[in-house]
Amino acid sequence: MRIDIITVLPELLKSPFEASILKRAIEKGLVEVHFHNLRDYSTGNYKQVDDYQFGGGAGMVLMVEPIDRCITGLKEEREYDEIIYMTPDGSTLNQAVSNEISLKKNIIILCGHYKGVDQRVRDMFITREISIGDYVLSGGELAAAVFCDAVIRLLPGVLNDETSALTDTFQDNLLAPPVYTRPSNYKGTTVPEVLLSGDFPKIEKWREEKALERTEKLRPDLLN
Ligand code: 6GU
């Protein structure tokens, strides 16, 4: 998979890709992530990427021209399956969307900023708009990092134990069951006996029951 990220603040976005699982996925060649600083695509001496909105009103708007230059240049190099705009008015990210996007080959992610982008960018280029929840962030960068993490960890070979993404919370619309590690007795609180039994069918059954119990208690909306 190849991900091209267009942003006015690449420095806000890069560090999540330089540690842990995402770093390893890149090093293993399972995903390529390319950052494009929108300012590098602006024309004129002032490297302007945003401007006041027509009709008046507070807040700057990202201009269509630099974004057009960047996206059009990328599209000349390869075909893109999706051009995604990160915006609080997009559809809310969930595991199903992450699974779907993880199957794509080439995607572009455009990070919104200020009051957003000129509507013509959305009309001309954007195939999908994604939000990470009903609250407002200063820009799309942190949301893009969240989205990329959710997608990249699903790519085959990224997680050590290939089955572990399948047992994630949400993969089957259930929260994950409780987990424990050593010591089995910590200050008098103990690990459920069944987990120490070595009886794997029984352990599996216990985990399913706990997952359901937890979901009913904490997220009953997932069961509808
Ligand atoms: Cl994608 N962008 C911004 N600016 N705020 C958000 C968001 C995105 N998702 C939730 N809040």
CSV table of C-alpha atoms and ligand atoms in Angstrom, one decimal:
chain,number,residue,atom,x,y,z
A,1,MET,CA,0.0,0.0,0.0
A,2,ARG,CA,1.1,3.6,-0.7
A,3,ILE,CA,-0.2,6.5,1.2
A,4,ASP,CA,0.4,10.1,0.1
A,5,ILE,CA,-0.4,12.7,2.8
A,6,ILE,CA,-0.9,16.4,1.8
A,7,THR,CA,-0.6,18.8,4.7
A,8,VAL,CA,0.5,22.3,5.7
A,9,LEU,CA,2.1,20.9,8.9
A,10,PRO,CA,4.1,17.8,8.1
A,11,GLU,CA,6.1,18.1,11.3
A,12,LEU,CA,2.9,17.6,13.3
A,13,LEU,CA,2.3,14.3,11.5
A,14,LYS,CA,5.6,12.6,11.1
A,15,SER,CA,6.5,11.3,14.5
A,16,PRO,CA,3.8,8.6,14.8
A,17,PHE,CA,5.4,7.0,11.7
A,18,GLU,CA,8.8,7.0,13.3
A,19,ALA,CA,8.1,4.6,16.2
A,20,SER,CA,6.9,1.2,17.0
A,21,ILE,CA,4.5,-0.7,14.7
A,22,LEU,CA,4.1,1.9,11.9
A,23,LYS,CA,7.9,2.4,11.7
A,24,ARG,CA,8.4,-1.4,11.4
A,25,ALA,CA,5.7,-1.6,8.7
A,26,ILE,CA,7.5,1.0,6.7
A,27,GLU,CA,10.9,-0.6,7.2
A,28,LYS,CA,9.5,-3.9,6.1
A,29,GLY,CA,8.2,-2.3,2.9
A,30,LEU,CA,4.6,-3.2,3.7
A,31,VAL,CA,3.5,0.4,3.3
A,32,GLU,CA,5.0,3.5,1.8
A,33,VAL,CA,4.1,6.9,3.4
A,34,HIS,CA,4.9,10.1,1.5
A,35,PHE,CA,4.4,13.5,3.0
A,36,HIS,CA,3.7,16.5,0.8
A,37,ASN,CA,4.0,20.0,2.2
A,38,LEU,CA,1.3,22.0,0.6
A,39,ARG,CA,3.5,25.1,0.7
A,40,ASP,CA,5.9,23.4,-1.8
A,41,TYR,CA,3.0,23.5,-4.4
A,42,SER,CA,2.1,27.2,-4.0
A,43,THR,CA,3.1,29.7,-6.6
A,44,GLY,CA,4.3,33.2,-6.0
A,45,ASN,CA,6.8,34.7,-3.6
A,46,TYR,CA,4.8,34.4,-0.5
A,47,LYS,CA,4.2,30.6,-0.7
A,48,GLN,CA,0.5,31.4,0.1
A,49,VAL,CA,-1.7,28.3,0.7
A,50,ASP,CA,-4.7,29.9,2.3
A,51,ASP,CA,-6.8,33.0,2.0
A,52,TYR,CA,-9.9,34.9,3.3
A,53,GLN,CA,-13.3,33.4,2.4
A,54,PHE,CA,-15.5,35.1,-0.2
A,55,GLY,CA,-18.5,36.6,1.4
A,56,GLY,CA,-16.7,37.4,4.6
A,57,GLY,CA,-16.4,35.5,7.8
A,58,ALA,CA,-13.7,34.4,10.3
A,59,GLY,CA,-11.0,31.9,9.4
A,60,MET,CA,-8.7,31.1,6.5
A,61,VAL,CA,-9.6,28.7,3.7
A,62,LEU,CA,-7.0,26.4,2.0
A,63,MET,CA,-6.8,27.5,-1.7
A,64,VAL,CA,-7.7,25.2,-4.6
A,65,GLU,CA,-4.6,25.9,-6.7
A,66,PRO,CA,-1.8,24.4,-4.6
A,67,ILE,CA,-4.0,21.4,-3.8
A,68,ASP,CA,-4.8,20.9,-7.5
A,69,ARG,CA,-1.1,21.1,-8.4
A,70,CYS,CA,-0.2,18.5,-5.7
A,71,ILE,CA,-3.0,16.1,-6.4
A,72,THR,CA,-2.8,16.4,-10.2
A,73,GLY,CA,1.0,15.7,-10.1
A,74,LEU,CA,0.4,12.6,-8.0
A,75,LYS,CA,-2.3,11.3,-10.3
A,76,GLU,CA,0.0,11.7,-13.3
A,77,GLU,CA,2.3,9.1,-11.6
A,78,ARG,CA,-0.2,6.5,-10.6
A,79,GLU,CA,-3.9,5.7,-10.2
A,80,TYR,CA,-5.4,6.3,-6.8
A,81,ASP,CA,-8.2,4.2,-5.3
A,82,GLU,CA,-9.4,7.0,-2.9
A,83,ILE,CA,-8.6,10.6,-2.3
A,84,ILE,CA,-9.7,11.2,1.3
A,85,TYR,CA,-10.3,14.5,3.0
A,86,MET,CA,-9.9,14.6,6.8
A,87,THR,CA,-12.7,16.8,8.1
A,88,PRO,CA,-14.9,16.9,11.2
A,89,ASP,CA,-18.0,16.9,8.9
A,90,GLY,CA,-16.9,13.6,7.2
A,91,SER,CA,-18.4,10.3,8.1
A,92,THR,CA,-17.1,8.9,11.3
A,93,LEU,CA,-14.2,6.4,11.2
A,94,ASN,CA,-15.0,2.9,12.4
A,95,GLN,CA,-13.4,-0.5,12.1
A,96,ALA,CA,-15.4,-1.4,9.0
A,97,VAL,CA,-14.1,1.7,7.1
A,98,SER,CA,-10.5,0.9,8.3
A,99,ASN,CA,-10.8,-2.7,7.0
A,100,GLU,CA,-12.1,-1.4,3.7
A,101,ILE,CA,-9.4,1.1,3.2
A,102,SER,CA,-6.7,-1.4,4.2
A,103,LEU,CA,-7.5,-3.3,1.0
A,104,LYS,CA,-6.7,-0.3,-1.3
A,105,LYS,CA,-3.4,0.0,-3.2
A,106,ASN,CA,-2.8,3.8,-3.4
A,107,ILE,CA,-4.6,6.5,-1.4
A,108,ILE,CA,-4.2,10.2,-0.9
A,109,ILE,CA,-5.1,11.8,2.4
A,110,LEU,CA,-5.7,15.6,2.4
A,111,CYS,CA,-5.5,17.2,5.9
A,112,GLY,CA,-7.9,20.1,6.4
A,113,HIS,CA,-6.9,23.2,8.3
A,114,TYR,CA,-8.2,26.5,9.4
A,115,LYS,CA,-11.8,26.8,8.2
A,116,GLY,CA,-11.4,24.0,5.7
A,117,VAL,CA,-10.7,23.9,2.0
A,118,ASP,CA,-12.3,25.6,-1.0
A,119,GLN,CA,-15.4,23.6,-1.8
A,120,ARG,CA,-14.1,23.1,-5.4
A,121,VAL,CA,-11.3,20.9,-4.0
A,122,ARG,CA,-14.0,18.6,-2.5
A,123,ASP,CA,-16.1,18.7,-5.7
A,124,MET,CA,-13.2,18.1,-8.1
A,125,PHE,CA,-11.0,15.5,-6.3
A,126,ILE,CA,-12.3,14.1,-3.1
A,127,THR,CA,-13.8,10.6,-3.1
A,128,ARG,CA,-14.5,10.2,0.6
A,129,GLU,CA,-14.6,12.5,3.7
A,130,ILE,CA,-13.6,11.0,7.1
A,131,SER,CA,-13.9,12.4,10.6
A,132,ILE,CA,-12.5,10.6,13.7
A,133,GLY,CA,-15.3,11.7,16.0
A,134,ASP,CA,-17.7,14.5,17.0
A,135,TYR,CA,-15.2,17.0,18.3
A,136,VAL,CA,-13.1,19.6,16.6
A,137,LEU,CA,-9.3,19.4,16.2
A,138,SER,CA,-7.1,22.3,15.1
A,139,GLY,CA,-6.4,20.4,11.9
A,140,GLY,CA,-6.7,17.1,10.1
A,141,GLU,CA,-3.1,16.0,10.9
A,142,LEU,CA,-3.7,14.2,14.1
A,143,ALA,CA,-6.9,12.7,12.7
A,144,ALA,CA,-4.8,11.5,9.7
A,145,ALA,CA,-2.3,9.9,12.0
A,146,VAL,CA,-5.1,8.1,13.8
A,147,PHE,CA,-6.6,6.9,10.6
A,148,CYS,CA,-3.3,5.7,9.1
A,149,ASP,CA,-2.5,3.8,12.3
A,150,ALA,CA,-5.9,2.1,12.2
A,151,VAL,CA,-5.4,1.1,8.6
A,152,ILE,CA,-1.7,0.2,8.5
A,153,ARG,CA,-1.9,-2.3,11.4
A,154,LEU,CA,-4.4,-4.3,9.4
A,155,LEU,CA,-2.0,-4.8,6.4
A,156,PRO,CA,-0.8,-8.4,6.2
A,157,GLY,CA,2.5,-8.9,7.9
A,158,VAL,CA,2.4,-5.8,10.0
A,159,LEU,CA,1.4,-7.4,13.3
A,160,ASN,CA,3.6,-10.2,14.5
A,161,ASP,CA,0.8,-12.6,15.2
A,162,GLU,CA,-1.4,-12.3,12.1
A,163,THR,CA,-4.5,-13.4,14.0
A,164,SER,CA,-4.2,-10.6,16.6
A,165,ALA,CA,-6.0,-8.0,14.5
A,166,LEU,CA,-8.9,-10.4,14.1
A,167,THR,CA,-9.3,-10.6,17.8
A,168,ASP,CA,-9.3,-6.8,18.3
A,169,THR,CA,-12.1,-5.0,19.9
A,170,PHE,CA,-14.7,-4.1,17.2
A,171,GLN,CA,-13.6,-6.7,14.6
A,172,ASP,CA,-16.8,-8.7,15.5
A,173,ASN,CA,-18.7,-5.7,17.0
A,174,LEU,CA,-17.7,-6.9,20.4
A,175,LEU,CA,-15.3,-5.3,23.0
A,176,ALA,CA,-12.2,-7.5,23.7
A,177,PRO,CA,-12.3,-9.7,26.8
A,178,PRO,CA,-10.1,-8.9,29.8
A,179,VAL,CA,-6.4,-10.0,29.6
A,180,TYR,CA,-3.9,-10.8,32.3
A,181,THR,CA,-0.2,-11.4,32.6
A,182,ARG,CA,2.2,-12.4,35.4
A,183,PRO,CA,2.0,-12.5,38.4
A,184,SER,CA,-1.0,-14.6,38.8
A,185,ASN,CA,-1.5,-13.2,42.3
A,186,TYR,CA,-0.8,-9.5,42.8
A,187,LYS,CA,-1.4,-8.1,46.3
A,188,GLY,CA,-4.1,-10.7,46.7
A,189,THR,CA,-6.0,-10.1,43.5
A,190,THR,CA,-5.8,-13.2,41.3
A,191,VAL,CA,-6.2,-14.1,37.7
A,192,PRO,CA,-9.4,-16.1,36.7
A,193,GLU,CA,-8.7,-19.8,37.3
A,194,VAL,CA,-9.8,-20.8,33.8
A,195,LEU,CA,-6.9,-18.9,32.2
A,196,LEU,CA,-4.4,-21.0,34.1
A,197,SER,CA,-6.2,-24.3,33.3
A,198,GLY,CA,-4.6,-25.0,29.9
A,199,ASP,CA,-8.1,-26.0,28.7
A,200,PHE,CA,-8.2,-24.0,25.5
A,201,PRO,CA,-11.8,-24.7,24.4
A,202,LYS,CA,-12.9,-23.7,27.8
A,203,ILE,CA,-10.7,-20.6,27.7
A,204,GLU,CA,-12.1,-19.6,24.3
A,205,LYS,CA,-15.6,-20.0,25.7
A,206,TRP,CA,-14.8,-17.9,28.7
A,207,ARG,CA,-13.4,-15.1,26.5
A,208,GLU,CA,-16.5,-15.1,24.3
A,209,GLU,CA,-18.7,-14.8,27.4
A,210,LYS,CA,-16.6,-12.0,28.8
A,211,ALA,CA,-16.5,-10.1,25.5
A,212,LEU,CA,-20.3,-10.3,25.3
A,213,GLU,CA,-20.8,-9.4,29.0
A,214,ARG,CA,-18.4,-6.4,28.6
A,215,THR,CA,-20.1,-5.2,25.5
A,216,GLU,CA,-23.6,-5.4,27.0
A,217,LYS,CA,-22.4,-3.4,30.0
A,218,LEU,CA,-20.3,-0.8,28.3
A,219,ARG,CA,-21.3,-0.5,24.7
A,220,PRO,CA,-24.8,-2.0,24.2
A,221,ASP,CA,-25.2,0.1,21.1
A,222,LEU,CA,-22.7,-2.2,19.3
A,223,LEU,CA,-25.1,-5.2,19.7
A,224,ASN,CA,-28.0,-3.6,17.8
B,1,6GU,CL1,-10.6,14.7,10.4
B,1,6GU,N1,-10.3,17.1,11.4
B,1,6GU,C1,-10.5,18.0,12.3
B,1,6GU,N2,-10.0,19.2,12.1
B,1,6GU,N3,-11.2,17.8,13.4
B,1,6GU,C2,-11.7,16.6,13.6
B,1,6GU,C3,-11.5,15.6,12.7
B,1,6GU,C4,-10.8,15.9,11.5
B,1,6GU,N4,-12.2,14.5,13.1
B,1,6GU,C5,-12.7,14.8,14.3
B,1,6GU,N5,-12.4,16.1,14.6
